[in-house]
Structures are given as structure tokens and as C-alpha cells.
Amino acid sequence: MKDSMKMTVGYQFCYMLLMQTVASGVTVVFGLIAFWYFLSVNVAKEALSVIFMIINFAALYMTSKKFAKLDNKSYTPLKPNKIKGVLFGVFIALVTMILTVMFKIIWIKFSNETGLTGVIPIIINAVFYYWTFPFNGILGLNDGRFMWYAVPIMAALPIAATVCGYTAGCRNFDISEKINKFVYEKE
């Protein structure tokens, strides 16, 4: 029983990373196809970044909420643990911070006046851009530099999303039911 529990927890953590990747992919598609013109306009870029961060938050929230509900089922070996909700977000934030450090290192070590040199640094740069695309408007990326306030936001968002989602799943809280109480339909 204990081995199946370890596999399930590992699966959940990997799935959370996958959801972060998918959320980044959705924002890349929206950003490059639907809103490509606005990505060059400063104020619009920040506004789009907020929208993309909400999409990212929602993807992580829904996934961690689903895992909390599954952990509540009697047939699973797992039991709900709010620490796991925190750890989901910390894991994603840790991957983000590792990519951020790697991004800074490659721009310090492998750049010249024309940009990055070498295949591996360019791949790391592309992975960083993809992973952090929801934060693109607030990052203000320019030659390996970014705004100081972007790093705490990139670290805090996945933690907040997974904690809120896991807590909502543990308490069986559904925000759509709460919102529907305020909806008025004319007959």
C-alpha cells in the first residue's frame, strides 16, 4: 500500500508540472496568435500579463483542487494534507527559480553584443521564455535583465494557486456555485 501511495504522490507532482507547462502553452498561443500586436505596446503588455497570470492561476488551482478531491475518496491510499497543496506550488516555484538562475547565468557567461552564443544557452533561453510567458509583460525582459518585482510574483503565484485550490478541494468548496447565487435570470 505504501508503494502505491508514493507512486501516486509522484504522479501528482509531475502532473502539476505538466499543468504549468500547459498553462504556459495556452498563454503562448493566445499571446502569439490572438494578441501579438499588443505584445509590443507597453501598457497592453502588462494588462495581458495579468490576464495570462489569471489563466495560469486557474489551471494550477483547478488541478490541485481535483487532487484534493481525489485524496478525499475512500478508495485511494492518500488522505488530504494541506501541506501537499503548499508543496505543489513550492515545487513549481522551485523549477521556475532554477530556470531563472540558469537564464541569468547564460546571459552573463554566453552573451556578447549581438545576443546569446551557443546552442545550449539558446535552448535554455527558449525554455525560460516559454515557462515564464504568462509573466512576460511584467518581466520586462531585455538582454538577460528583468524587473526586480517579477521574481517574487513568479514564485508566489503557483504557491497561492495550489494552496487555494487544494484547500477548496479539501473543503469541497466550488466557486461557481457561489457565483451562481448572484446570477439573476429573467423569465
Coordinates of N, CA and C in Angstrom, one line a residue, residues 16-82:
M16 N 1.3 18.3 -11.9 CA 1.3 19.7 -11.6 C 2.3 20.4 -12.5
L17 N 3.5 19.9 -12.7 CA 4.4 20.5 -13.6 C 3.9 20.5 -15.0
L18 N 3.2 19.4 -15.4 CA 2.6 19.4 -16.7 C 1.6 20.4 -16.9
M19 N 0.8 20.7 -15.9 CA -0.2 21.7 -15.9 C 0.4 23.1 -16.0
Q20 N 1.5 23.3 -15.4 CA 2.2 24.6 -15.5 C 2.7 24.8 -17.0
T21 N 3.2 23.7 -17.5 CA 3.6 23.7 -18.9 C 2.5 24.0 -19.9
V22 N 1.3 23.3 -19.6 CA 0.2 23.5 -20.5 C -0.4 25.0 -20.3
A23 N -0.4 25.5 -19.1 CA -0.8 26.9 -18.9 C 0.1 27.8 -19.6
S24 N 1.4 27.6 -19.6 CA 2.3 28.5 -20.3 C 2.0 28.3 -21.8
G25 N 1.8 27.1 -22.3 CA 1.5 26.9 -23.7 C 0.2 27.6 -24.1
V26 N -0.8 27.6 -23.3 CA -2.1 28.3 -23.6 C -1.8 29.8 -23.8
T27 N -1.0 30.3 -22.8 CA -0.7 31.8 -22.9 C 0.2 32.1 -24.1
V28 N 1.1 31.2 -24.4 CA 1.9 31.5 -25.6 C 1.0 31.5 -26.9
V29 N 0.1 30.5 -27.0 CA -0.8 30.5 -28.2 C -1.6 31.8 -28.2
F30 N -2.3 32.1 -27.1 CA -3.1 33.3 -27.0 C -2.2 34.5 -27.3
G31 N -1.1 34.6 -26.7 CA -0.2 35.8 -26.9 C 0.3 35.9 -28.3
L32 N 0.7 34.9 -28.9 CA 1.3 35.0 -30.3 C 0.3 35.0 -31.4
I33 N -0.9 34.4 -31.2 CA -1.9 34.3 -32.2 C -2.9 35.4 -32.1
A34 N -3.5 35.5 -30.9 CA -4.6 36.4 -30.8 C -4.2 37.9 -30.4
F35 N -3.1 38.0 -29.6 CA -2.7 39.3 -29.1 C -1.3 39.7 -29.5
W36 N -0.8 39.2 -30.6 CA 0.6 39.5 -31.0 C 0.8 41.0 -31.1
Y37 N -0.2 41.7 -31.6 CA 0.1 43.2 -31.8 C 0.3 43.9 -30.5
F38 N -0.5 43.5 -29.5 CA -0.5 44.2 -28.2 C 0.8 43.9 -27.4
L39 N 1.5 42.8 -27.8 CA 2.7 42.5 -27.0 C 3.8 43.5 -27.2
S40 N 3.7 44.3 -28.2 CA 4.7 45.4 -28.3 C 4.3 46.7 -27.7
V41 N 3.1 46.8 -27.2 CA 2.6 48.0 -26.6 C 2.8 47.9 -25.1
N42 N 3.5 48.8 -24.4 CA 3.9 48.6 -23.0 C 2.7 48.4 -22.1
V43 N 1.7 49.3 -22.1 CA 0.6 49.1 -21.1 C -0.2 47.9 -21.4
A44 N -0.5 47.6 -22.7 CA -1.2 46.5 -23.1 C -0.5 45.2 -22.7
K45 N 0.8 45.2 -22.8 CA 1.6 44.0 -22.5 C 1.4 43.7 -21.0
E46 N 1.4 44.7 -20.1 CA 1.2 44.4 -18.7 C -0.2 43.9 -18.4
A47 N -1.2 44.5 -19.1 CA -2.5 44.1 -18.9 C -2.7 42.6 -19.4
L48 N -2.1 42.3 -20.5 CA -2.2 40.9 -21.0 C -1.5 40.0 -20.0
S49 N -0.4 40.4 -19.4 CA 0.3 39.6 -18.5 C -0.6 39.3 -17.3
V50 N -1.3 40.2 -16.8 CA -2.3 39.9 -15.7 C -3.3 38.9 -16.1
I51 N -3.8 39.0 -17.3 CA -4.8 38.0 -17.8 C -4.2 36.7 -17.9
F52 N -2.9 36.6 -18.4 CA -2.2 35.3 -18.6 C -1.9 34.8 -17.2
M53 N -1.6 35.6 -16.2 CA -1.3 35.1 -14.9 C -2.6 34.5 -14.3
I54 N -3.8 35.1 -14.6 CA -5.0 34.6 -14.1 C -5.3 33.2 -14.8
I55 N -5.0 33.0 -16.0 CA -5.1 31.7 -16.7 C -4.2 30.7 -16.1
N56 N -3.0 31.1 -15.8 CA -2.0 30.2 -15.1 C -2.5 29.8 -13.7
F57 N -3.0 30.8 -13.0 CA -3.5 30.6 -11.6 C -4.7 29.6 -11.7
A58 N -5.6 29.8 -12.7 CA -6.8 28.9 -12.8 C -6.4 27.5 -13.1
A59 N -5.4 27.3 -14.0 CA -5.0 25.9 -14.4 C -4.4 25.2 -13.1
L60 N -3.6 25.9 -12.4 CA -3.0 25.3 -11.2 C -4.0 25.1 -10.1
Y61 N -4.9 26.0 -9.9 CA -6.0 26.0 -8.9 C -6.9 24.7 -9.2
M62 N -7.3 24.6 -10.4 CA -8.3 23.5 -10.8 C -7.6 22.1 -10.6
T63 N -6.3 22.0 -11.0 CA -5.6 20.8 -10.9 C -5.4 20.4 -9.4
S64 N -5.0 21.3 -8.6 CA -4.7 21.0 -7.2 C -6.1 20.7 -6.5
K65 N -7.1 21.4 -6.9 CA -8.4 21.1 -6.3 C -8.9 19.7 -6.6
K66 N -8.7 19.3 -7.9 CA -9.0 18.0 -8.3 C -8.2 16.9 -7.5
F67 N -7.0 17.2 -7.3 CA -6.2 16.2 -6.5 C -6.6 16.1 -5.0
A68 N -7.1 17.3 -4.5 CA -7.6 17.3 -3.1 C -8.9 16.4 -3.0
K69 N -9.7 16.6 -4.0 CA -11.0 15.8 -4.0 C -10.7 14.3 -4.2
L70 N -9.7 14.0 -5.0 CA -9.3 12.6 -5.2 C -8.7 12.0 -3.9
D71 N -8.0 12.8 -3.2 CA -7.4 12.4 -1.9 C -8.4 12.1 -0.9
N72 N -9.6 12.8 -1.0 CA -10.7 12.6 -0.1 C -11.5 11.3 -0.3
K73 N -11.3 10.7 -1.5 CA -12.0 9.5 -1.8 C -11.6 8.3 -0.9
S74 N -12.5 7.5 -0.5 CA -12.2 6.4 0.4 C -11.3 5.3 -0.3
Y75 N -11.4 5.2 -1.6 CA -10.6 4.1 -2.2 C -9.2 4.4 -2.5
T76 N -8.7 5.6 -2.3 CA -7.3 6.0 -2.5 C -6.5 5.8 -1.2
P77 N -5.2 5.5 -1.4 CA -4.4 5.3 -0.2 C -4.0 6.7 0.4
L78 N -4.3 7.8 -0.3 CA -3.9 9.1 0.1 C -5.0 9.8 1.0
K79 N -4.6 10.6 1.9 CA -5.5 11.4 2.7 C -5.2 12.8 2.4
P80 N -6.1 13.7 2.5 CA -5.9 15.1 2.2 C -4.9 15.7 3.2
N81 N -3.9 16.4 2.7 CA -2.9 17.0 3.6 C -2.6 18.4 3.0
K82 N -3.0 19.4 3.7 CA -2.8 20.8 3.2 C -1.4 21.2 2.9

